[in-house]
C-alpha cells in the first residue's frame, strides 16, 4: 500500500500501464500543500473503538467475506491490487468513457497526480498515527493479495484508512467534475474500488468508509483551489478529444 501511494504521488503518469517508481519523476505539488499535517488529520474520524458496535460489525463482515474467496469480486480485486495496473486503468477509462494515457490525456494525468500528492500525504499520516492491524493479521485468514502471506503482511502497511478506497473515490469525484455526464459511472467505479478491498479481505469495512470520508473531505478543499479549477479546464478540453475505450462491459 505504501508503495502504491508513493507511485501515485511521484509518477508523471499515474495511470500508465505499468507502475512507475522512477527516481527521475519529480514530485508533484499538491493543491493544498500549504495545509499543516494536523489539518489533514482532522479530516478523518478515528477507527472504531475496541468492543464497540462498529468494531463488531467489521468483524462480522470480515467473517462473511470468507464465503467470497475465489469468487467474482475476489478475482476482480486481484486485478486491481495496484492503481497503476492495466486492469485498474481499463476500469476507470471505461467509467470515464475516455482512454487515459500519458500521450492522449496529459492534463488529466496531472490533475490526478496533484490531487494524489495531497491524498498520499493525508493517508500516510493517518495510517501511521492509528496503526490499525489488517483483518487477516488477526486470524491468519486468506487474502487475495499475496503480500498478505509474507511476514504477516507488513508490506501492505496499516489498515486505516484504506488508500485504495480513498484513491478510487477521489478520482471518481474529480473525474466527475471533468465529465459530469459520466458521474454516475465514475462514482460507481469509486465505490467499487473500496468494496473490492473488503472482498480481498485486506481491509475492514470501516477502513473503506474512512478512506471515502477522507477523500470527500480532501476533495472539498481541493475543489476550491484556483490551480485545481485551471487544471480542470485543461482536462475537460482534452477529454472531449480522447479516444473511446474499447472492450468495456455493457452499462
Short mmCIF file of C-alpha atoms in Angstrom, two decimals:
data_model
loop_
_atom_site.label_atom_id
_atom_site.label_comp_id
_atom_site.label_asym_id
_atom_site.label_seq_id
_atom_site.Cartn_x
_atom_site.Cartn_y
_atom_site.Cartn_z
CA UNK A 1 0.00 0.00 0.00
CA UNK A 2 2.79 2.45 0.85
CA UNK A 3 4.46 1.74 -2.49
CA UNK A 4 1.14 2.18 -4.25
CA UNK A 5 0.65 5.61 -2.71
CA UNK A 6 4.23 6.65 -3.44
CA UNK A 7 3.72 5.64 -7.08
CA UNK A 8 0.54 7.70 -7.13
CA UNK A 9 2.38 10.74 -5.77
CA UNK A 10 5.55 10.51 -7.87
CA UNK A 11 4.67 9.26 -11.31
CA UNK A 12 4.19 11.79 -14.07
CA UNK A 13 1.51 9.49 -15.50
CA UNK A 14 -0.25 7.78 -12.58
CA UNK A 15 -2.43 5.68 -14.83
CA UNK A 16 0.26 4.27 -17.07
CA UNK A 17 0.08 0.61 -17.92
CA UNK A 18 2.99 -0.25 -15.62
CA UNK A 19 3.84 1.07 -12.14
CA UNK A 20 6.31 3.93 -12.42
CA UNK A 21 8.66 4.05 -9.47
CA UNK A 22 11.40 6.07 -11.13
CA UNK A 23 13.73 8.44 -9.36
CA UNK A 24 13.57 10.71 -12.40
CA UNK A 25 9.89 11.52 -11.87
CA UNK A 26 9.69 14.82 -9.96
CA UNK A 27 7.30 15.10 -7.05
CA UNK A 28 4.12 16.97 -7.94
CA UNK A 29 2.96 19.85 -5.79
CA UNK A 30 -0.46 19.23 -4.31
CA UNK A 31 -3.39 21.61 -4.47
CA UNK A 32 -3.48 22.09 -0.69
CA UNK A 33 0.21 21.62 0.08
CA UNK A 34 0.12 24.63 2.41
CA UNK A 35 -2.27 22.89 4.84
CA UNK A 36 -0.49 21.68 8.02
CA UNK A 37 -0.47 17.94 8.82
CA UNK A 38 -2.84 18.43 11.76
CA UNK A 39 -5.43 19.93 9.45
CA UNK A 40 -5.29 16.77 7.33
CA UNK A 41 -5.76 14.56 10.39
CA UNK A 42 -8.93 16.44 11.26
CA UNK A 43 -10.47 15.27 8.00
CA UNK A 44 -10.85 11.76 9.38
CA UNK A 45 -12.61 10.34 12.46
CA UNK A 46 -10.75 7.61 14.40
CA UNK A 47 -11.39 3.93 13.61
CA UNK A 48 -13.95 2.01 15.71
CA UNK A 49 -13.05 1.52 19.36
CA UNK A 50 -12.32 -1.97 20.67
CA UNK A 51 -15.53 -3.72 21.67
CA UNK A 52 -17.77 -1.13 20.00
CA UNK A 53 -20.75 -1.98 17.84
CA UNK A 54 -18.87 -0.72 14.79
CA UNK A 55 -15.92 -2.99 15.51
CA UNK A 56 -18.25 -5.95 15.93
CA UNK A 57 -19.81 -5.10 12.55
CA UNK A 58 -16.33 -5.01 11.00
CA UNK A 59 -15.53 -8.45 12.37
CA UNK A 60 -18.87 -9.87 11.23
CA UNK A 61 -18.39 -8.61 7.67
CA UNK A 62 -14.84 -9.94 7.63
CA UNK A 63 -16.09 -13.40 8.63
CA UNK A 64 -18.78 -13.22 5.97
CA UNK A 65 -16.23 -12.28 3.30
CA UNK A 66 -14.74 -15.76 3.60
CA UNK A 67 -17.64 -17.01 1.50
CA UNK A 68 -16.43 -14.94 -1.44
CA UNK A 69 -12.91 -16.36 -1.61
CA UNK A 70 -12.22 -17.30 -5.23
CA UNK A 71 -15.45 -15.70 -6.42
CA UNK A 72 -16.04 -12.93 -9.00
CA UNK A 73 -15.30 -9.99 -6.67
CA UNK A 74 -12.22 -11.78 -5.34
CA UNK A 75 -10.92 -12.17 -8.90
CA UNK A 76 -11.72 -8.55 -9.74
CA UNK A 77 -9.86 -7.45 -6.62
CA UNK A 78 -6.77 -9.37 -7.72
CA UNK A 79 -6.82 -7.44 -10.99
CA UNK A 80 -6.82 -4.14 -9.11
CA UNK A 81 -4.18 -4.67 -6.43
CA UNK A 82 -2.32 -1.67 -7.87
CA UNK A 83 -3.91 1.59 -9.00
CA UNK A 84 -1.32 1.66 -11.79
CA UNK A 85 -2.25 -1.79 -13.13
CA UNK A 86 -3.65 -2.22 -16.67
CA UNK A 87 -6.87 -3.57 -15.17
CA UNK A 88 -7.36 -0.51 -13.00
CA UNK A 89 -6.57 1.79 -15.93
CA UNK A 90 -9.15 0.00 -18.08
CA UNK A 91 -11.80 0.14 -15.37
CA UNK A 92 -11.51 3.87 -14.77
CA UNK A 93 -11.24 4.59 -18.51
CA UNK A 94 -14.46 2.66 -19.14
CA UNK A 95 -16.22 4.59 -16.38
CA UNK A 96 -14.92 7.86 -17.84
CA UNK A 97 -15.73 6.95 -21.43
CA UNK A 98 -12.25 8.09 -22.44
CA UNK A 99 -8.96 6.23 -22.69
CA UNK A 100 -6.46 7.65 -20.21
CA UNK A 101 -2.89 7.60 -21.50
CA UNK A 102 0.13 9.85 -20.95
CA UNK A 103 0.05 10.76 -24.63
CA UNK A 104 -3.67 11.48 -25.08
CA UNK A 105 -4.61 12.91 -21.68
CA UNK A 106 -1.57 14.54 -20.02
CA UNK A 107 -3.59 17.32 -18.40
CA UNK A 108 -5.96 14.81 -16.81
CA UNK A 109 -2.98 12.82 -15.61
CA UNK A 110 -1.54 15.93 -13.98
CA UNK A 111 -4.89 16.69 -12.35
CA UNK A 112 -4.96 13.24 -10.75
CA UNK A 113 -1.28 13.36 -9.91
CA UNK A 114 -1.51 16.64 -8.00
CA UNK A 115 -4.60 15.51 -6.11
CA UNK A 116 -2.80 12.21 -5.43
CA UNK A 117 0.03 14.12 -3.76
CA UNK A 118 -2.44 15.68 -1.32
CA UNK A 119 -4.18 12.37 -0.74
CA UNK A 120 -0.99 10.38 -0.24
CA UNK A 121 0.21 12.81 2.41
CA UNK A 122 -3.08 12.57 4.30
CA UNK A 123 -3.36 8.77 4.09
CA UNK A 124 0.28 8.21 5.14
CA UNK A 125 -0.26 10.40 8.17
CA UNK A 126 -3.46 8.67 9.25
CA UNK A 127 -2.15 5.14 8.77
CA UNK A 128 1.00 5.84 10.75
CA UNK A 129 -0.98 7.55 13.51
CA UNK A 130 -3.67 4.92 14.04
CA UNK A 131 -1.56 1.84 13.23
CA UNK A 132 -4.62 -0.35 12.83
CA UNK A 133 -3.87 -4.01 12.05
CA UNK A 134 -5.16 -5.56 8.83
CA UNK A 135 -8.03 -8.01 9.30
CA UNK A 136 -6.12 -11.04 8.02
CA UNK A 137 -3.44 -10.44 10.65
CA UNK A 138 -5.96 -11.14 13.41
CA UNK A 139 -6.69 -14.73 12.37
CA UNK A 140 -4.14 -15.54 9.63
CA UNK A 141 -7.05 -15.59 7.22
CA UNK A 142 -6.68 -15.82 3.47
CA UNK A 143 -6.49 -12.60 1.45
CA UNK A 144 -6.34 -12.04 -2.31
CA UNK A 145 -3.08 -10.06 -2.10
CA UNK A 146 -0.08 -12.39 -1.95
CA UNK A 147 1.76 -9.86 0.22
CA UNK A 148 -0.68 -10.69 3.00
CA UNK A 149 1.02 -14.08 3.42
CA UNK A 150 4.54 -12.61 3.63
CA UNK A 151 5.93 -11.62 7.02
CA UNK A 152 2.49 -11.03 8.47
CA UNK A 153 1.54 -8.71 5.63
CA UNK A 154 3.96 -5.96 6.69
CA UNK A 155 4.48 -4.87 3.08
CA UNK A 156 0.84 -3.77 2.96
CA UNK A 157 1.23 -1.43 5.92
CA UNK A 158 -1.53 -0.47 8.31
CA UNK A 159 -5.23 -0.68 7.56
CA UNK A 160 -6.92 2.62 8.44
CA UNK A 161 -7.93 4.33 6.25
CA UNK A 162 -7.98 2.33 3.02
CA UNK A 163 -5.74 4.02 0.47
CA UNK A 164 -7.41 2.20 -2.43
CA UNK A 165 -10.86 3.29 -1.29
CA UNK A 166 -9.64 6.86 -0.93
CA UNK A 167 -7.97 6.89 -4.36
CA UNK A 168 -10.98 5.38 -6.12
CA UNK A 169 -13.45 7.76 -4.51
CA UNK A 170 -11.29 10.87 -5.01
CA UNK A 171 -10.73 10.04 -8.66
CA UNK A 172 -14.44 9.41 -9.08
CA UNK A 173 -15.21 12.85 -7.68
CA UNK A 174 -12.52 14.66 -9.66
CA UNK A 175 -13.26 12.95 -12.97
CA UNK A 176 -16.97 13.67 -12.41
CA UNK A 177 -16.00 17.36 -12.40
CA UNK A 178 -14.19 16.82 -15.68
CA UNK A 179 -17.02 14.83 -17.27
CA UNK A 180 -20.29 15.43 -15.37
CA UNK A 181 -22.28 13.34 -17.83
CA UNK A 182 -20.27 10.30 -16.67
CA UNK A 183 -20.63 10.97 -12.95
CA UNK A 184 -22.92 8.01 -12.22
CA UNK A 185 -20.46 5.54 -13.75
CA UNK A 186 -17.46 7.26 -12.17
CA UNK A 187 -18.92 7.24 -8.66
CA UNK A 188 -19.91 3.61 -9.15
CA UNK A 189 -16.27 2.91 -10.05
CA UNK A 190 -15.10 4.84 -6.99
CA UNK A 191 -17.34 2.88 -4.64
CA UNK A 192 -16.42 -0.45 -6.21
CA UNK A 193 -12.71 0.26 -5.70
CA UNK A 194 -13.26 0.23 -1.95
CA UNK A 195 -15.72 -2.66 -1.97
CA UNK A 196 -13.15 -4.84 -3.69
CA UNK A 197 -10.72 -4.28 -0.81
CA UNK A 198 -13.28 -5.82 1.55
CA UNK A 199 -13.77 -8.73 -0.86
CA UNK A 200 -9.98 -9.12 -1.00
CA UNK A 201 -10.05 -9.37 2.84
CA UNK A 202 -7.24 -6.84 3.27
CA UNK A 203 -9.44 -4.15 4.83
CA UNK A 204 -12.15 -3.82 7.43
CA UNK A 205 -15.35 -2.22 6.15
CA UNK A 206 -14.71 0.85 8.32
CA UNK A 207 -11.28 1.25 6.68
CA UNK A 208 -13.06 1.65 3.37
CA UNK A 209 -15.60 4.06 4.83
CA UNK A 210 -12.75 6.05 6.35
CA UNK A 211 -10.95 6.21 3.01
CA UNK A 212 -14.05 7.60 1.31
CA UNK A 213 -14.60 10.13 4.09
CA UNK A 214 -11.02 11.37 3.82
CA UNK A 215 -11.26 11.58 0.04
CA UNK A 216 -14.53 13.53 0.23
CA UNK A 217 -13.22 15.99 2.80
CA UNK A 218 -9.99 16.47 0.87
CA UNK A 219 -11.88 16.93 -2.40
CA UNK A 220 -13.93 19.72 -0.83
CA UNK A 221 -10.70 21.56 -0.06
CA UNK A 222 -9.10 20.84 -3.44
CA UNK A 223 -12.17 21.92 -5.40
CA UNK A 224 -11.85 25.48 -4.06
CA UNK A 225 -8.22 25.84 -5.19
CA UNK A 226 -7.58 28.15 -8.14
CA UNK A 227 -4.95 25.77 -9.53
CA UNK A 228 -7.44 22.91 -9.47
CA UNK A 229 -10.01 24.92 -11.40
CA UNK A 230 -7.41 25.86 -14.02
CA UNK A 231 -6.19 22.27 -14.38
CA UNK A 232 -9.77 21.05 -14.58
CA UNK A 233 -10.49 23.24 -17.60
CA UNK A 234 -7.47 21.75 -19.40
CA UNK A 235 -8.63 18.23 -18.56
CA UNK A 236 -12.14 18.89 -19.82
CA UNK A 237 -10.79 20.14 -23.12
CA UNK A 238 -8.54 17.16 -23.80
CA UNK A 239 -11.08 14.56 -22.62
CA UNK A 240 -13.52 15.77 -25.27
CA UNK A 241 -10.98 14.60 -27.86
CA UNK A 242 -9.71 11.46 -26.11
CA UNK A 243 -10.32 8.07 -27.79
CA UNK A 244 -13.23 5.99 -26.52
CA UNK A 245 -12.03 2.84 -24.71
CA UNK A 246 -12.76 -0.49 -26.35
CA UNK A 247 -13.98 -3.71 -24.79
CA UNK A 248 -15.82 -2.13 -21.89
CA UNK A 249 -18.62 -4.07 -20.19
CA UNK A 250 -22.17 -3.10 -21.01
CA UNK A 251 -23.53 -0.39 -18.72
#
